[in-house]
Amino acid sequence: MDSHIAKRTPKVFIKKAKEPPYVVDESELRRFDTRNTIFERVVWDSSWEGYKRLYDEKVPEIVSEGKPGYSRVDFALAYASWIVHDSFESGFSWKKICLYREPKATVGIDWTKTKLEVADARRANVFVKRAAKLFGASLVGVCRLKDDWLYAEIDSPDDSWNVIVMAVEMNAGGIATSPAAPAAAVTGVGYSKMAFILAGMGEFIRNLGYEALQCGNDTALSIPLAIDAGLGELGRNGLLITPQYGPRVRLCKILTDLPLVPDEPIEFGVREFCRGCRLCAEHCEAEAISKSEEPSFEVACRSNSPGALKWYVDAEKCYLYWCENGIDCSTCIKVCPYNLASAGQLELSVEEFWEPERDRSA
Ligand code: SF4
Ligand code: SF4
């Protein structure tokens, strides 16, 4: 392991916080317009360099260069990893998709139309968290739905709505190959797992008679919701840092009217640690992450959501690097000491990724 990195080991002492550990400027805060996400801007924003650039456009050229981790096989895996996320209709549904209540089917009485009476919302938390873990979530938290985090085009539901935020751990060995394509396969698998977890959780809640809006990155900002729900803090790399896995997670959420009790936010010193760390910024090939000591309210590009005190990540530079790389990148996850604390591994060769059991001693 790189000794430069090994020297910096964060201590994780978790404190419960009364308020979420972020600072916002209410006068600047506004609901994010989805049209400003980088993937939307690729389609419509002719004013920037990434317009109409597809991040697989260089794959054939990159494959022909013969670099380890960028072979036809590596790219085939990475692009396959998204398939459940991209094609499973039940994954991101906001309503029941019932395929088996046909006249000839064995299931036909809709007993789910009445609401389960919830006398004690704390019991509902227990059921929801157990179900989420059963479906494959690594971490689960609950918070009230704050309007500020909803995307601009989404109608605000009632004040009493809750959000169940779930984190899915990604494979540490695969991430350790970043920026090579196997790391991107791990990311895609994370997104595909989200679709499975959301489908099960949404249906579970609807079977209790309540509404469940299953969301990935859509509908509302996942990171502030995850912070509200006590899953972690925000890092310099613009990602949620969890005590258990650092930033090596993907996030999804369910918006619901099921009565639940919000979890308390947590603090474990991430902002202070990030002030002196900067490893993600130093290793980012796109130079997209701020190296400033202090966070600020100054956004880096149009794809940032303003109004929070943080190190803004330049999503435009990040995306352009992905186009050059032929696939997305997880280097700012790989090098983060909070990832290394749980993963214990900074680099994994692509050979080791594909053949972990092979004896290399000879
Ligand atoms: S994903 Fe890669 S390019 Fe983008 S900010 Fe992280 S390290 Fe930089
Ligand atoms: S790598 Fe980045 S996000 Fe992780 S602790 Fe260091 S500065 Fe913070």
Coordinates of C-alpha atoms and ligand atoms in Angstrom, one line a residue:
M1 CA 0.0 0.0 0.0
D2 CA 1.1 3.5 -0.7
S3 CA 2.7 4.8 2.5
H4 CA 1.6 8.3 1.7
I5 CA -2.0 7.1 2.1
A6 CA -1.5 4.6 4.9
K7 CA -0.3 7.4 7.2
R8 CA -3.7 9.0 7.2
T9 CA -6.2 6.9 9.1
P10 CA -9.4 8.5 10.3
K11 CA -10.7 7.7 13.7
V12 CA -14.4 6.9 13.7
F13 CA -16.2 7.9 16.9
I14 CA -19.8 8.2 16.1
K15 CA -21.8 10.9 17.9
K16 CA -25.6 11.4 17.5
A17 CA -26.4 14.9 16.4
K18 CA -29.5 16.9 17.0
E19 CA -29.3 18.6 13.6
P20 CA -27.8 17.2 10.3
P21 CA -24.0 18.0 10.1
Y22 CA -24.3 20.4 7.1
V23 CA -24.5 24.2 6.8
V24 CA -26.9 25.7 4.3
D25 CA -27.6 29.2 3.2
E26 CA -31.3 29.4 2.9
S27 CA -31.2 32.4 0.6
E28 CA -29.1 30.4 -1.9
L29 CA -30.8 27.0 -1.5
R30 CA -33.2 26.2 -4.3
R31 CA -34.6 22.9 -5.5
F32 CA -32.4 21.4 -8.1
D33 CA -33.6 21.4 -11.7
T34 CA -33.0 17.9 -13.1
R35 CA -32.2 19.4 -16.5
N36 CA -28.9 20.5 -14.9
T37 CA -27.7 17.0 -14.1
I38 CA -24.7 16.3 -16.2
F39 CA -26.4 13.4 -18.1
E40 CA -29.3 15.7 -19.1
R41 CA -26.9 18.4 -20.2
V42 CA -25.2 16.0 -22.5
V43 CA -28.5 15.9 -24.4
W44 CA -29.5 19.6 -24.5
D45 CA -26.7 21.9 -23.4
S46 CA -24.8 22.9 -26.5
S47 CA -22.8 25.5 -24.5
W48 CA -20.4 23.0 -23.0
E49 CA -17.8 20.6 -24.3
G50 CA -19.6 17.4 -23.2
Y51 CA -22.7 18.1 -25.4
K52 CA -23.6 15.0 -27.3
R53 CA -20.4 13.2 -26.1
L54 CA -21.1 9.6 -25.1
Y55 CA -18.7 8.1 -22.6
D56 CA -18.5 4.8 -24.5
E57 CA -17.5 6.6 -27.8
K58 CA -13.8 5.8 -27.4
V59 CA -14.2 2.1 -26.3
P60 CA -13.0 0.6 -29.6
E61 CA -9.9 2.9 -29.7
I62 CA -9.1 2.2 -26.1
V63 CA -9.5 -1.6 -26.5
S64 CA -7.0 -1.5 -29.4
E65 CA -4.4 0.1 -27.1
G66 CA -4.3 -3.1 -25.1
K67 CA -4.0 -1.6 -21.6
P68 CA -4.7 -3.9 -18.7
G69 CA -8.3 -3.4 -17.4
Y70 CA -9.5 -1.9 -20.7
S71 CA -9.9 -5.1 -22.8
R72 CA -13.1 -6.1 -24.7
V73 CA -13.8 -8.5 -21.8
D74 CA -13.4 -5.7 -19.1
F75 CA -15.7 -3.3 -21.0
A76 CA -18.2 -6.2 -21.7
L77 CA -18.5 -6.8 -18.0
A78 CA -18.8 -3.1 -17.1
Y79 CA -21.6 -2.3 -19.6
A80 CA -23.4 -5.6 -18.7
S81 CA -23.5 -4.6 -15.0
W82 CA -26.2 -2.0 -15.5
I83 CA -28.7 -4.3 -17.2
V84 CA -31.0 -4.8 -14.2
H85 CA -31.0 -1.1 -13.3
D86 CA -31.7 -0.1 -16.9
S87 CA -34.3 -2.7 -17.9
F88 CA -36.2 -3.9 -14.8
E89 CA -39.4 -1.9 -14.9
S90 CA -40.4 -2.8 -11.3
G91 CA -37.2 -1.3 -9.9
F92 CA -38.2 2.3 -10.0
S93 CA -42.0 2.1 -10.0
W94 CA -44.3 4.3 -8.0
K95 CA -47.2 1.9 -8.1
K96 CA -47.9 -1.8 -8.0
I97 CA -46.9 -3.7 -11.0
C98 CA -48.9 -6.8 -10.5
L99 CA -48.2 -9.5 -13.1
Y100 CA -49.9 -12.4 -11.4
R101 CA -53.5 -11.2 -10.6
E102 CA -54.9 -12.4 -13.9
P103 CA -58.2 -14.3 -13.9
K104 CA -56.4 -17.6 -14.2
A105 CA -53.7 -16.9 -11.7
T106 CA -53.6 -18.4 -8.2
V107 CA -53.4 -14.9 -6.5
G108 CA -56.5 -12.8 -7.0
I109 CA -57.9 -11.1 -3.9
D110 CA -56.4 -7.7 -3.4
W111 CA -56.1 -7.6 0.4
T112 CA -53.6 -4.8 0.2
K113 CA -56.1 -2.0 -0.3
T114 CA -56.6 -1.3 3.4
K115 CA -53.9 0.4 5.4
L116 CA -52.2 -1.5 8.1
E117 CA -53.0 0.3 11.4
V118 CA -49.7 1.5 12.8
A119 CA -50.2 2.1 16.6
D120 CA -46.5 2.5 17.2
A121 CA -44.3 3.9 14.4
R122 CA -41.2 2.5 16.1
R123 CA -42.4 -1.0 15.2
A124 CA -42.8 0.0 11.6
N125 CA -39.1 1.1 11.6
V126 CA -38.2 -2.3 12.8
F127 CA -40.1 -4.0 10.0
V128 CA -38.9 -1.7 7.4
K129 CA -35.2 -2.0 8.3
R130 CA -35.4 -5.8 8.6
A131 CA -37.1 -6.0 5.2
A132 CA -34.5 -3.6 3.6
K133 CA -31.6 -5.7 4.9
L134 CA -33.4 -8.9 3.7
F135 CA -33.6 -7.5 0.2
G136 CA -29.9 -6.6 0.3
A137 CA -29.5 -3.1 1.7
S138 CA -26.2 -2.7 3.7
L139 CA -27.4 0.3 5.6
V140 CA -30.9 1.7 6.2
G141 CA -32.0 5.0 7.8
V142 CA -35.2 7.0 8.0
C143 CA -35.8 10.8 7.8
R144 CA -38.7 13.2 7.2
L145 CA -38.9 14.3 3.6
K146 CA -37.6 17.9 3.3
D147 CA -38.9 19.9 0.4
D148 CA -35.5 21.4 -0.2
W149 CA -34.1 18.1 -1.4
L150 CA -36.9 17.4 -3.9
Y151 CA -36.1 18.1 -7.5
A152 CA -37.8 21.2 -8.8
E153 CA -40.3 19.5 -11.0
I154 CA -41.6 17.1 -8.3
D155 CA -44.8 18.0 -6.5
S156 CA -44.3 18.1 -2.7
P157 CA -46.2 15.4 -0.9
D158 CA -47.7 16.0 2.6
D159 CA -45.4 17.1 5.4
S160 CA -45.8 13.8 7.2
W161 CA -44.1 11.8 4.4
N162 CA -40.9 9.9 5.3
V163 CA -37.9 8.7 3.3
I164 CA -36.3 5.3 3.8
V165 CA -32.7 5.8 2.6
M166 CA -30.7 2.7 1.8
A167 CA -27.0 2.2 1.0
V168 CA -25.6 -0.7 -0.9
E169 CA -22.0 -1.6 -0.3
M170 CA -19.9 -2.0 -3.4
N171 CA -17.2 -4.7 -3.8
A172 CA -13.9 -3.4 -2.4
G173 CA -11.7 -5.4 -4.7
G174 CA -13.3 -4.2 -7.8
I175 CA -13.2 -0.6 -6.7
A176 CA -9.5 -1.0 -6.1
T177 CA -9.0 -1.4 -9.8
S178 CA -10.3 2.1 -10.6
P179 CA -10.1 3.8 -13.1
A180 CA -10.1 0.5 -15.1
A181 CA -13.3 -1.0 -16.3
P182 CA -13.8 -3.6 -13.6
A183 CA -14.3 -0.8 -11.1
A184 CA -17.1 0.5 -13.3
A185 CA -18.6 -3.0 -13.3
V186 CA -18.8 -2.8 -9.5
T187 CA -20.6 0.5 -9.8
G188 CA -23.1 -0.9 -12.3
V189 CA -23.8 -3.9 -10.0
G190 CA -24.5 -1.5 -7.2
Y191 CA -27.1 0.3 -9.3
S192 CA -28.6 -3.0 -10.4
K193 CA -28.8 -4.2 -6.8
M194 CA -30.6 -1.0 -6.0
A195 CA -33.3 -1.9 -8.5
F196 CA -33.9 -5.2 -6.9
I197 CA -34.0 -3.8 -3.3
L198 CA -36.3 -1.0 -4.3
A199 CA -38.7 -3.4 -6.1
G200 CA -39.0 -5.5 -3.0
M201 CA -39.3 -2.7 -0.6
G202 CA -41.8 -0.7 -2.6
E203 CA -44.0 -3.8 -2.9
F204 CA -43.7 -4.5 0.8
I205 CA -44.9 -1.1 1.7
R206 CA -47.7 -1.1 -0.8
N207 CA -48.8 -4.5 0.6
L208 CA -49.2 -2.7 3.9
G209 CA -51.6 -0.3 2.2
Y210 CA -49.2 2.7 1.9
E211 CA -47.7 4.6 -0.9
A212 CA -44.1 3.9 -1.9
L213 CA -42.2 6.0 -4.5
Q214 CA -39.1 4.0 -5.4
C215 CA -36.2 6.2 -6.4
G216 CA -32.6 5.9 -7.4
N217 CA -30.8 9.1 -8.2
D218 CA -34.1 10.6 -9.5
T219 CA -36.8 12.7 -7.7
A220 CA -34.7 14.0 -4.8
L221 CA -31.0 14.5 -3.8
S222 CA -30.0 11.3 -2.1
I223 CA -26.9 12.5 -0.2
P224 CA -28.6 15.2 2.0
L225 CA -31.4 12.7 2.6
A226 CA -28.9 10.1 3.7
I227 CA -27.2 12.6 6.0
D228 CA -30.7 13.5 7.5
A229 CA -31.3 9.7 8.0
G230 CA -28.1 9.2 10.0
L231 CA -26.2 7.2 7.4
G232 CA -23.1 9.4 7.3
E233 CA -21.5 12.8 6.4
L234 CA -20.5 14.6 3.3
G235 CA -16.9 14.3 2.1
R236 CA -14.7 16.5 0.0
N237 CA -15.3 14.1 -2.9
G238 CA -19.0 15.1 -2.9
L239 CA -20.0 11.7 -1.8
L240 CA -21.7 10.3 1.4
I241 CA -19.0 9.0 3.7
T242 CA -20.4 6.3 5.9
P243 CA -18.7 5.0 9.1
Q244 CA -19.0 1.4 7.9
Y245 CA -17.8 1.6 4.2
G246 CA -16.6 5.2 3.7
P247 CA -17.8 6.4 0.3
R248 CA -18.0 2.8 -1.2
V249 CA -21.8 2.7 -1.3
R250 CA -24.6 3.5 -3.8
L251 CA -27.7 5.2 -2.5
C252 CA -31.4 4.7 -3.2
K253 CA -34.6 5.7 -1.3
I254 CA -38.3 5.2 -0.9
L255 CA -40.6 8.2 -0.3
T256 CA -43.6 6.9 1.7
D257 CA -46.6 8.0 3.8
L258 CA -46.1 5.0 6.1
P259 CA -45.7 6.3 9.6
L260 CA -42.1 6.0 10.7
V261 CA -39.8 7.5 13.3
P262 CA -36.9 9.5 11.9
D263 CA -33.4 8.4 12.9
E264 CA -30.9 10.9 14.4
P265 CA -28.1 12.3 12.1
I266 CA -24.6 11.3 13.0
E267 CA -21.2 13.1 13.2
F268 CA -17.8 11.5 13.2
G269 CA -15.5 14.3 12.1
V270 CA -15.5 13.9 8.3
R271 CA -15.3 17.6 7.5
E272 CA -12.3 18.2 9.9
F273 CA -10.5 15.1 8.4
C274 CA -11.2 16.2 4.8
R275 CA -9.7 19.7 5.5
G276 CA -6.3 18.1 5.9
C277 CA -6.6 15.1 3.7
R278 CA -7.2 16.0 0.0
L279 CA -6.3 12.5 -1.3
C280 CA -9.4 12.3 -3.5
A281 CA -8.5 15.7 -5.1
E282 CA -4.8 14.8 -5.5
H283 CA -5.7 11.5 -7.3
C284 CA -8.5 12.7 -9.4
E285 CA -7.2 12.6 -13.0
A286 CA -9.8 15.2 -14.1
E287 CA -8.8 17.7 -11.3
A288 CA -12.5 18.0 -10.6
I289 CA -12.3 18.0 -6.8
S290 CA -11.4 21.2 -4.9
K291 CA -8.1 21.3 -3.1
S292 CA -9.0 24.3 -1.0
E293 CA -8.6 23.9 2.8
E294 CA -12.0 25.3 3.5
P295 CA -15.4 24.4 2.0
S296 CA -17.3 27.2 0.4
F297 CA -20.7 28.2 -1.1
E298 CA -19.1 28.7 -4.5
V299 CA -20.4 26.2 -7.1
A300 CA -17.9 24.7 -9.6
C301 CA -20.3 24.3 -12.5
R302 CA -24.0 24.5 -13.5
S303 CA -24.5 20.9 -12.5
N304 CA -24.0 21.6 -8.8
S305 CA -26.9 22.3 -6.5
P306 CA -26.2 25.6 -4.7
G307 CA -26.8 26.7 -1.2
A308 CA -24.7 24.2 0.9
L309 CA -21.3 24.8 2.4
K310 CA -19.1 22.1 0.8
W311 CA -16.3 21.3 -1.6
Y312 CA -18.1 21.5 -4.9
V313 CA -17.0 18.8 -7.4
D314 CA -16.8 19.9 -11.1
A315 CA -19.2 17.4 -12.7
E316 CA -18.3 18.7 -16.2
K317 CA -14.6 17.8 -15.8
C318 CA -15.5 14.5 -14.2
Y319 CA -17.8 13.6 -17.1
L320 CA -15.2 14.6 -19.8
Y321 CA -12.7 12.3 -18.1
W322 CA -15.1 9.5 -18.2
C323 CA -15.4 10.0 -22.0
E324 CA -11.6 9.8 -22.3
N325 CA -11.6 6.7 -20.0
G326 CA -14.3 4.9 -21.9
I327 CA -16.3 4.3 -18.7
D328 CA -16.9 5.9 -15.3
C329 CA -14.4 6.1 -12.5
S330 CA -14.3 5.5 -8.8
T331 CA -10.8 6.8 -7.9
C332 CA -12.2 9.3 -5.4
I333 CA -13.9 6.3 -3.6
K334 CA -10.8 4.0 -3.9
V335 CA -8.3 6.4 -2.3
C336 CA -10.5 7.7 0.5
P337 CA -9.1 6.7 3.8
Y338 CA -12.6 6.0 5.0
N339 CA -12.9 3.4 2.3
L340 CA -9.5 1.9 3.1
A341 CA -10.4 1.6 6.8
S342 CA -13.1 -0.9 5.8
A343 CA -11.7 -2.3 2.5
G344 CA -8.1 -2.6 3.6
Q345 CA -7.0 -2.5 0.0
L346 CA -5.9 0.4 -2.2
E347 CA -4.8 -1.3 -5.5
L348 CA -5.8 -4.6 -7.0
S349 CA -4.4 -5.6 -10.4
V350 CA -6.9 -6.5 -13.1
E351 CA -5.4 -10.0 -13.1
E352 CA -6.1 -10.3 -9.4
F353 CA -9.6 -9.1 -10.0
W354 CA -10.3 -11.7 -12.6
E355 CA -8.5 -14.6 -10.9
P356 CA -8.4 -13.9 -7.2
E357 CA -7.7 -17.6 -6.3
R358 CA -4.7 -18.0 -8.6
D359 CA -1.4 -18.8 -6.9
R360 CA 1.0 -16.1 -7.9
S361 CA 3.9 -17.2 -5.7
A362 CA 5.7 -19.2 -8.4
Ligands
SF4_1 S1 -15.2 10.0 -10.4 FE1 -13.0 10.1 -11.0 S2 -13.0 11.9 -12.4 FE2 -14.8 12.1 -11.2 S3 -14.3 13.3 -9.4 FE3 -14.1 11.1 -8.8 S4 -11.9 10.7 -9.2 FE4 -12.4 12.6 -10.3
SF4_2 S1 -10.1 11.2 0.3 FE1 -11.3 13.1 0.1 S2 -13.3 12.6 0.9 FE2 -11.9 11.0 1.6 S3 -11.2 11.8 3.6 FE3 -9.7 12.5 2.1 S4 -10.4 14.5 1.5 FE4 -12.1 13.5 2.6

